[in-house]
Coordinates of C-alpha atoms and ligand atoms in Angstrom, one line a residue:
X3 CA 115.9 -135.4 11.3
X4 CA 115.7 -138.0 14.0
X5 CA 114.7 -135.4 16.6
X6 CA 112.1 -134.0 14.3
X7 CA 110.5 -137.4 14.0
X8 CA 110.4 -137.9 17.7
X9 CA 109.0 -134.5 18.1
X10 CA 106.2 -135.3 15.6
X11 CA 105.5 -138.6 17.4
X12 CA 105.3 -136.8 20.6
X13 CA 102.9 -134.2 19.3
X14 CA 100.5 -136.7 17.8
X15 CA 100.7 -138.8 20.9
X16 CA 100.1 -135.8 23.1
X17 CA 97.1 -134.9 20.9
X18 CA 95.5 -138.3 21.5
X19 CA 96.1 -138.0 25.3
X20 CA 94.3 -134.7 25.5
X21 CA 91.5 -136.2 23.4
X22 CA 91.0 -138.8 26.0
X23 CA 90.3 -136.1 28.6
X24 CA 87.4 -134.7 26.7
X25 CA 85.9 -137.5 24.8
X26 CA 86.5 -140.6 26.8
X27 CA 88.4 -143.7 26.0
X28 CA 86.8 -145.8 23.3
X29 CA 86.0 -143.4 20.6
X30 CA 89.3 -141.5 20.9
X31 CA 91.2 -144.0 19.0
X32 CA 88.4 -144.4 16.5
X33 CA 89.7 -144.4 12.9
X34 CA 87.8 -141.4 11.9
X35 CA 88.8 -138.9 14.6
X36 CA 87.2 -136.0 12.8
X37 CA 83.7 -137.3 12.9
X38 CA 81.0 -137.2 15.6
X39 CA 78.4 -140.0 15.6
X40 CA 74.8 -139.6 16.5
X41 CA 72.9 -142.9 17.3
X42 CA 69.2 -142.8 17.9
X43 CA 66.4 -145.0 19.0
X44 CA 62.6 -144.8 19.2
X45 CA 60.1 -145.8 21.8
X46 CA 59.9 -149.6 21.5
X47 CA 56.2 -150.0 20.8
X48 CA 56.2 -147.7 17.8
X49 CA 55.6 -149.3 14.4
X50 CA 57.6 -149.3 11.3
X51 CA 55.8 -146.4 9.6
X52 CA 56.1 -144.1 12.6
X53 CA 59.8 -144.9 12.7
X54 CA 60.1 -143.8 9.2
X55 CA 58.6 -140.5 10.3
X56 CA 61.1 -140.1 13.1
X57 CA 63.9 -140.8 10.6
X58 CA 62.7 -137.8 8.6
X59 CA 63.0 -135.6 11.7
X60 CA 66.5 -136.8 12.3
X61 CA 67.5 -136.6 8.6
X62 CA 66.4 -133.0 8.5
X63 CA 68.5 -132.3 11.6
X64 CA 71.5 -134.0 10.0
X65 CA 71.0 -132.2 6.7
X66 CA 71.1 -128.8 8.6
X67 CA 74.0 -129.8 10.8
X68 CA 76.0 -130.8 7.7
X69 CA 75.6 -127.3 6.3
X70 CA 76.6 -125.6 9.6
X71 CA 79.9 -123.7 9.7
X72 CA 80.7 -124.9 13.2
X73 CA 83.1 -127.9 12.8
X74 CA 81.8 -129.3 16.1
X75 CA 78.4 -129.7 14.4
X76 CA 79.1 -130.3 10.7
X77 CA 81.1 -133.4 11.5
X78 CA 78.1 -135.5 12.7
X79 CA 77.1 -138.7 11.0
X80 CA 73.8 -140.4 11.8
X81 CA 74.1 -144.1 12.7
X82 CA 70.8 -145.8 11.8
X83 CA 69.3 -148.2 14.4
X84 CA 68.9 -151.7 13.0
X85 CA 65.3 -153.0 12.6
X86 CA 64.5 -155.5 15.2
X87 CA 61.9 -156.5 17.8
X88 CA 59.2 -154.5 16.2
X89 CA 56.0 -155.1 18.1
X90 CA 53.9 -155.7 15.1
X91 CA 56.2 -158.4 13.7
X92 CA 54.6 -161.6 14.7
X93 CA 57.4 -164.0 13.8
X94 CA 59.1 -165.3 16.8
X95 CA 62.4 -166.6 15.5
X96 CA 65.7 -165.5 16.8
X97 CA 65.5 -161.7 16.8
X98 CA 66.9 -160.3 13.6
X99 CA 69.0 -157.2 13.2
X100 CA 68.0 -156.0 9.8
X101 CA 70.0 -153.1 8.3
X102 CA 68.2 -150.2 6.5
X103 CA 69.4 -151.4 3.1
X104 CA 66.9 -154.3 3.5
X105 CA 64.1 -151.8 2.9
X106 CA 65.7 -148.6 1.6
X107 CA 68.1 -147.5 -0.9
X108 CA 71.1 -146.3 1.1
X109 CA 72.7 -144.2 -1.6
X110 CA 69.4 -142.3 -2.0
X111 CA 69.3 -141.6 1.8
X112 CA 72.9 -140.5 1.7
X113 CA 72.2 -137.9 -0.9
X114 CA 70.1 -136.0 1.6
X115 CA 72.0 -136.5 4.9
X116 CA 75.2 -138.1 6.1
X117 CA 73.8 -141.4 7.4
X118 CA 75.4 -144.9 7.9
X119 CA 74.4 -148.3 9.0
X120 CA 75.2 -149.6 12.5
X121 CA 77.2 -152.5 11.0
X122 CA 79.3 -150.1 9.1
X123 CA 80.1 -148.3 12.3
X124 CA 81.0 -151.7 14.0
X125 CA 83.2 -152.6 11.1
X126 CA 85.2 -149.4 11.4
X127 CA 85.7 -150.2 15.1
X128 CA 86.7 -153.7 14.6
X129 CA 89.8 -152.6 12.9
X130 CA 90.8 -151.6 16.4
X131 CA 89.6 -154.9 17.8
X132 CA 86.8 -153.6 19.9
X133 CA 84.4 -156.0 21.3
X134 CA 82.3 -153.5 23.2
X135 CA 81.0 -150.1 22.2
X136 CA 81.1 -147.6 25.0
X137 CA 79.1 -144.6 24.0
X138 CA 80.4 -141.3 25.3
X139 CA 76.9 -140.0 26.2
X140 CA 73.4 -141.2 26.2
X141 CA 70.5 -138.7 26.3
X142 CA 67.1 -140.0 27.0
X143 CA 64.5 -137.6 25.8
X144 CA 61.3 -137.1 27.8
X145 CA 58.4 -134.7 27.8
X146 CA 58.2 -132.0 30.4
X147 CA 56.1 -133.4 33.1
X148 CA 53.8 -130.4 33.5
X149 CA 53.6 -129.4 29.9
X150 CA 50.1 -130.6 29.3
X151 CA 48.8 -129.4 32.6
X152 CA 50.2 -125.9 32.3
X153 CA 49.6 -125.7 28.6
X154 CA 53.1 -124.1 28.3
X155 CA 54.3 -125.3 24.9
X156 CA 57.3 -123.0 24.5
X157 CA 60.4 -124.6 23.0
X158 CA 62.9 -125.5 25.6
X159 CA 65.1 -128.3 27.0
X160 CA 66.6 -129.0 30.4
X161 CA 68.6 -131.9 31.9
X162 CA 66.2 -133.2 34.6
X163 CA 65.6 -136.2 36.7
X164 CA 64.8 -139.3 34.7
X165 CA 61.1 -140.1 34.6
X166 CA 61.8 -143.8 34.0
X167 CA 64.7 -145.9 35.0
X168 CA 67.3 -145.9 32.2
X169 CA 68.2 -149.2 30.4
X170 CA 71.6 -150.6 30.4
X171 CA 71.7 -152.1 26.9
X172 CA 70.9 -150.3 23.7
X173 CA 69.2 -151.5 20.5
X174 CA 69.0 -155.0 22.1
X175 CA 72.7 -155.4 21.7
X176 CA 74.6 -156.5 24.8
X177 CA 77.8 -155.0 23.6
X178 CA 76.6 -151.4 23.4
X179 CA 76.9 -149.6 26.8
X180 CA 77.6 -146.2 28.3
X181 CA 78.7 -144.9 31.7
X182 CA 77.2 -141.5 31.1
X183 CA 73.4 -141.4 30.8
X184 CA 71.3 -138.2 31.3
X185 CA 67.7 -137.4 30.8
X186 CA 66.6 -134.3 28.9
X187 CA 63.1 -132.9 29.2
X188 CA 62.6 -131.6 25.7
X189 CA 60.0 -129.7 23.8
X190 CA 60.7 -128.5 20.3
X191 CA 61.8 -129.5 16.8
X192 CA 64.6 -132.0 16.3
X193 CA 67.0 -129.2 15.1
X194 CA 66.9 -127.7 18.6
X195 CA 69.0 -130.7 19.6
X196 CA 72.0 -129.0 18.1
X197 CA 72.0 -126.8 21.3
X198 CA 72.5 -130.0 23.3
X199 CA 75.4 -131.1 21.0
X200 CA 77.1 -127.7 21.3
X201 CA 77.3 -128.2 25.1
X202 CA 79.3 -131.4 25.0
X203 CA 82.5 -132.7 23.5
X204 CA 81.1 -136.2 23.4
X205 CA 81.8 -137.8 20.0
X206 CA 79.5 -140.7 20.2
X207 CA 76.0 -139.7 21.4
X208 CA 72.9 -141.9 21.6
X209 CA 69.5 -140.3 21.8
X210 CA 66.7 -142.4 23.2
X211 CA 63.0 -141.7 22.6
X212 CA 63.8 -139.5 19.7
X213 CA 60.1 -139.4 18.8
X214 CA 59.8 -136.8 21.6
X215 CA 61.6 -134.3 19.2
X216 CA 59.2 -132.9 16.6
X217 CA 59.4 -132.0 12.9
X218 CA 60.9 -128.7 12.1
X219 CA 58.3 -127.8 9.6
X220 CA 56.1 -130.7 8.7
X221 CA 55.2 -130.7 5.1
X222 CA 57.9 -128.1 4.1
X223 CA 60.2 -128.3 1.0
X224 CA 63.0 -129.8 3.1
X225 CA 60.6 -132.3 4.7
X226 CA 59.7 -133.5 1.2
X227 CA 63.3 -133.7 0.2
X228 CA 64.0 -136.0 3.1
X229 CA 60.9 -138.0 2.2
X230 CA 61.8 -138.3 -1.4
X231 CA 65.3 -139.5 -0.5
X232 CA 63.6 -142.5 1.3
X233 CA 63.4 -144.6 -1.8
X234 CA 62.7 -148.3 -1.3
X235 CA 65.2 -151.0 -1.9
X236 CA 65.4 -151.9 -5.6
X237 CA 64.4 -155.6 -5.0
X238 CA 61.2 -154.6 -3.2
X239 CA 60.3 -152.3 -6.0
X240 CA 61.0 -155.0 -8.6
X241 CA 58.8 -157.5 -6.8
X242 CA 56.0 -154.9 -6.6
X243 CA 56.4 -154.0 -10.3
X244 CA 56.3 -157.7 -11.3
X245 CA 53.0 -158.1 -9.4
X246 CA 51.5 -155.0 -11.1
X247 CA 52.5 -156.2 -14.5
X248 CA 51.3 -159.8 -14.0
X249 CA 48.0 -159.3 -12.2
X250 CA 47.0 -155.7 -12.5
X251 CA 47.9 -154.8 -16.1
X252 CA 50.0 -151.9 -14.7
X253 CA 53.4 -150.6 -15.7
X254 CA 55.1 -147.2 -15.6
X255 CA 54.7 -146.6 -19.4
X256 CA 50.9 -147.1 -19.4
X257 CA 50.4 -145.5 -16.0
X258 CA 52.6 -142.4 -16.5
X259 CA 54.4 -143.0 -13.3
X260 CA 58.1 -142.6 -14.2
X261 CA 60.4 -141.2 -11.5
X262 CA 63.9 -139.9 -12.2
X263 CA 66.5 -142.5 -11.3
X264 CA 67.9 -139.9 -8.8
X265 CA 65.3 -138.3 -6.5
X266 CA 67.2 -135.0 -6.7
X267 CA 65.9 -134.8 -10.3
X268 CA 62.3 -135.4 -9.4
X269 CA 60.0 -132.8 -10.9
X270 CA 56.7 -131.4 -9.7
X271 CA 53.8 -133.1 -11.7
X272 CA 50.2 -134.0 -11.4
X273 CA 49.6 -136.2 -14.4
X274 CA 50.2 -139.7 -13.1
X275 CA 47.4 -142.0 -14.3
X276 CA 48.1 -145.1 -12.3
X277 CA 47.2 -148.7 -13.1
X278 CA 43.6 -149.8 -13.9
X279 CA 42.8 -150.9 -10.4
X280 CA 41.5 -149.5 -7.1
X281 CA 43.7 -150.0 -4.1
X282 CA 42.6 -150.1 -0.5
X283 CA 44.6 -150.1 2.7
X284 CA 42.5 -151.8 5.3
X285 CA 44.0 -151.5 8.7
X286 CA 42.4 -154.0 11.1
X287 CA 43.8 -155.8 14.2
X288 CA 44.5 -153.2 17.0
X289 CA 42.5 -150.5 15.1
X290 CA 39.3 -152.6 15.4
X291 CA 39.7 -152.8 19.1
X292 CA 41.3 -149.4 19.8
X293 CA 39.3 -147.2 17.5
X294 CA 35.7 -148.5 17.4
X295 CA 34.3 -145.1 16.5
X296 CA 36.4 -144.8 13.3
X297 CA 36.6 -148.4 12.1
X298 CA 33.8 -149.6 9.8
X299 CA 32.7 -153.2 9.8
X300 CA 33.5 -155.4 6.8
X301 CA 30.0 -155.2 5.4
X302 CA 30.4 -151.4 5.2
X303 CA 33.9 -151.7 3.8
X304 CA 32.7 -153.9 1.0
X305 CA 29.9 -151.4 0.2
X306 CA 32.3 -148.5 0.1
X307 CA 34.7 -150.4 -2.1
X308 CA 32.0 -151.6 -4.5
X309 CA 30.6 -148.2 -4.9
X310 CA 33.9 -146.7 -5.8
X311 CA 34.7 -149.6 -8.3
X312 CA 31.5 -148.8 -10.0
X313 CA 32.1 -145.0 -10.1
X314 CA 35.5 -145.5 -11.5
X315 CA 34.4 -148.3 -13.9
X316 CA 37.3 -150.4 -12.7
X317 CA 37.2 -154.2 -12.4
X318 CA 40.4 -154.9 -10.5
X319 CA 40.8 -154.3 -6.8
X320 CA 44.0 -154.6 -4.8
X321 CA 43.8 -154.9 -1.0
X322 CA 46.6 -154.3 1.4
X323 CA 45.7 -155.4 4.9
X324 CA 46.9 -156.7 8.2
X325 CA 43.6 -158.5 8.6
X326 CA 43.6 -162.2 9.4
X327 CA 42.8 -164.5 6.5
X328 CA 39.3 -165.2 7.8
X329 CA 38.4 -161.5 7.6
X330 CA 39.8 -161.2 4.2
X331 CA 37.7 -164.1 3.0
X332 CA 34.7 -162.6 4.6
X333 CA 35.3 -159.3 2.9
X334 CA 35.9 -160.9 -0.5
X335 CA 32.6 -162.8 -0.2
X336 CA 30.8 -159.5 0.2
X337 CA 32.2 -158.1 -3.1
X338 CA 30.5 -159.0 -6.4
X339 CA 32.2 -161.7 -8.4
X340 CA 32.3 -159.4 -11.4
X341 CA 35.3 -157.8 -9.7
X342 CA 38.8 -159.4 -9.4
X343 CA 40.1 -159.1 -5.9
X344 CA 43.9 -159.3 -5.3
X345 CA 46.1 -159.5 -2.3
X346 CA 49.8 -160.0 -2.2
X347 CA 51.0 -163.3 -0.9
X348 CA 54.7 -163.5 -0.4
X349 CA 56.5 -166.7 -1.5
X350 CA 58.8 -168.3 1.1
X351 CA 62.0 -166.7 -0.2
X352 CA 60.6 -163.2 -0.1
X353 CA 59.4 -163.8 3.5
X354 CA 62.8 -165.1 4.5
X355 CA 64.6 -162.1 3.1
X356 CA 62.3 -159.2 3.7
X357 CA 60.2 -160.2 6.6
X358 CA 56.8 -158.6 7.5
X359 CA 58.0 -155.1 7.0
X360 CA 59.3 -155.9 3.5
X361 CA 56.0 -157.6 2.6
X362 CA 54.1 -154.6 3.9
X363 CA 56.3 -152.3 1.8
X364 CA 55.5 -154.4 -1.3
X365 CA 51.8 -153.9 -0.6
X366 CA 52.4 -150.2 0.0
X367 CA 54.1 -149.8 -3.4
X368 CA 51.3 -151.6 -5.2
X369 CA 48.8 -149.3 -3.5
X370 CA 50.8 -146.3 -4.6
X371 CA 50.5 -147.0 -8.2
X372 CA 46.7 -147.5 -8.4
X373 CA 44.4 -145.2 -10.3
X374 CA 42.6 -144.5 -7.1
X375 CA 43.5 -145.1 -3.4
X376 CA 41.3 -145.5 -0.3
X377 CA 43.2 -145.7 3.0
X378 CA 42.4 -146.1 6.7
X379 CA 42.0 -142.9 8.7
X380 CA 44.9 -142.0 10.9
X381 CA 47.0 -145.0 10.0
X382 CA 50.7 -144.0 9.5
X383 CA 50.8 -146.9 7.0
X384 CA 48.2 -145.1 4.9
X385 CA 50.0 -141.7 5.3
X386 CA 53.2 -143.2 3.8
X387 CA 51.2 -144.4 0.8
X388 CA 49.6 -141.0 0.4
X389 CA 53.1 -139.4 0.4
X390 CA 54.4 -141.9 -2.2
X391 CA 51.5 -141.0 -4.5
X392 CA 52.3 -137.3 -4.0
X393 CA 55.8 -138.0 -5.1
X394 CA 54.6 -140.0 -8.1
X395 CA 52.4 -137.0 -9.1
X396 CA 48.8 -138.2 -8.8
X397 CA 45.9 -135.8 -8.8
X398 CA 45.0 -135.0 -5.2
X399 CA 41.5 -136.4 -5.2
X400 CA 42.7 -139.9 -6.2
X401 CA 44.8 -140.1 -3.0
X402 CA 43.3 -138.5 0.0
X403 CA 40.4 -140.8 0.6
X404 CA 39.7 -143.0 3.6
X405 CA 37.2 -145.7 4.6
X406 CA 34.4 -144.2 6.7
X407 CA 32.5 -145.4 9.7
X408 CA 28.7 -144.7 9.0
X409 CA 27.8 -141.2 10.1
X410 CA 31.4 -140.5 11.1
X411 CA 33.1 -139.7 7.8
X412 CA 36.1 -137.5 8.6
X413 CA 37.9 -136.0 5.7
X414 CA 41.6 -136.8 5.9
X415 CA 44.2 -134.0 6.1
X416 CA 45.7 -133.3 2.7
X417 CA 49.4 -132.9 2.8
X418 CA 50.5 -131.9 -0.6
X419 CA 54.0 -132.2 -1.9
X420 CA 56.2 -129.1 -2.0
X421 CA 59.3 -128.7 -4.2
Ligands
LIG25 N1 51.3 -156.7 5.1 C1 50.6 -155.7 5.7 N2 50.9 -155.4 6.9 C2 50.3 -154.3 7.4 C3 49.3 -153.6 6.8 N3 48.8 -152.6 7.6 C4 49.5 -152.8 8.7 N4 50.3 -153.8 8.7 C5 51.3 -154.3 9.7 O1 51.0 -153.7 10.9 C6 52.1 -152.9 11.3 C7 51.6 -151.7 12.0 O2 51.4 -150.7 11.1 P1 52.4 -149.5 11.0 O3 51.7 -148.5 10.2 O4 53.8 -149.8 10.7 O5 52.4 -149.1 12.5 P2 52.4 -147.7 13.1 O6 53.6 -146.9 12.7 O7 52.1 -147.8 14.6 O8 51.2 -147.2 12.3 P3 49.6 -147.3 12.4 O9 49.4 -148.2 13.7 O10 49.1 -147.9 11.2 O11 49.2 -145.9 12.6 C8 52.9 -152.7 10.0 O12 54.3 -152.5 10.3 C9 52.7 -154.0 9.3 O13 53.6 -155.0 9.8 C10 49.0 -154.0 5.4 O14 48.2 -153.4 4.7 N5 49.7 -155.1 4.9
LIG26 C1 78.0 -132.9 4.0 O1 78.9 -131.9 3.8 C2 80.1 -132.2 3.1 C3 81.1 -131.1 3.2 O2 80.5 -129.9 2.9 C4 79.7 -132.6 1.7 O3 80.8 -133.0 0.9 C5 78.6 -133.7 1.7 O4 78.2 -134.0 0.5 C6 77.5 -133.4 2.6 N1 76.7 -134.5 2.8 C7 75.4 -134.5 2.6 C8 74.7 -135.8 2.6 O5 74.7 -133.5 2.4
LIG27 C1 78.2 -156.3 18.8 O1 77.4 -157.5 18.6 C2 76.9 -157.6 17.3 C3 75.9 -158.8 17.3 O2 76.5 -159.9 18.0 C4 78.0 -157.7 16.3 O3 77.5 -157.9 15.0 C5 78.9 -156.5 16.4 O4 80.0 -156.5 15.5 C6 79.4 -156.3 17.8 N1 80.0 -155.0 17.9 C7 81.3 -154.8 18.3 C8 81.7 -153.4 18.4 O5 82.0 -155.7 18.6

């Protein structure tokens, strides 16, 4: 009996030693030895709504890996990067590390793909008293240098020289490092990354510049499942609903905008009516400077809005915008006083808790429930509202509309929901 015990101890000990050889020191004694962890990050200047799009690419990858029969692939969990240092966020307090649950409903995300928060990963390590996270492997994705010149867009990847010097800290944390950083020139869908994961035993992998990897099939059934799983945090939805009820005479009963409590039970529909208001997403700031050929001036915006209010016989208008107050006041003064113009102003506690991204989400939700929506061409902020309206089941012509620059009225792409 005693011998047997020693024997077992020896075997388990031996196992952990051999593990060290392949998967490096830190993660070997990780509590969940069966799992592999995929961390990812996105090009720092990218905004909140593009990051949501990159998440979908990763979630689809994880969803497919989870179904794989290969134990080296189906044991992956995706560790979500905290929200911090977003370029569009103007507040300059101590940088915050906001978890995904601030903005999204984690159980909903987890019904589509095995994902977890970074702080949950940290907690699991802390049981072993780690103070530093040494990642087994960092892969920095980059485009093939000659791809655009040669026009060769075949799907491929290759470990190559780094085009830019690698960083030494990740996610702005000083306690996440790695001794093993490689650059991969990559062209193809995110699921092609599984080929990379097959070639390594690394258990903790960080991908940088994940936006380089593309969608598998943008707009497919699986894309929309991932998208539907991105339900917003309950509190944000409640704040938006309150606003609809109080100012816009809008609620799900009157508007025909009920969703199943679980997104898996969502059904195809086209009968959403929406609240009795017109909603507009007016993207200004860098769009005014960066896209002068597509961005109408405020006089033209006011004309387009007024015309649509008249067509629709609506009296209420909700505007979501990143415009400075002075521009908003200017715009409002150009709209007839017979219309009620609303904008969401966050009280201090909402601002403290949900920050700029949360306030923007509240505005996005309010836009989503309107009888008719007009967005800004080529803004990912607008795309996310259009998707939300597809999920809610609005008729297509109430959703895919954008503000036009005179004589340059491009029709937006229509990406219809698929079940
Ligand atoms: N509150 C509020 N903020 C907005 C609005 N439009 C843009 N913003 C802010 O501007 C940021 C940039 O827009 P995002 O759409 O997230 O950035 P992006 O992913 O680069 O997308 P676009 O630049 O819009 O294509 C958002 O994250 C918001 O902080 C709006 O209507 N309301
Ligand atoms: C991943 O696979 C496991 C085992 O098959 C399953 O129990 C789990 O529900 C899956 N997770 C997701 C989010 O699909
Ligand atoms: C790394 O630092 C962050 C922020 O200070 C902390 O929350 C986290 O627990 C640390 N991680 C580890 C593994 O100690």
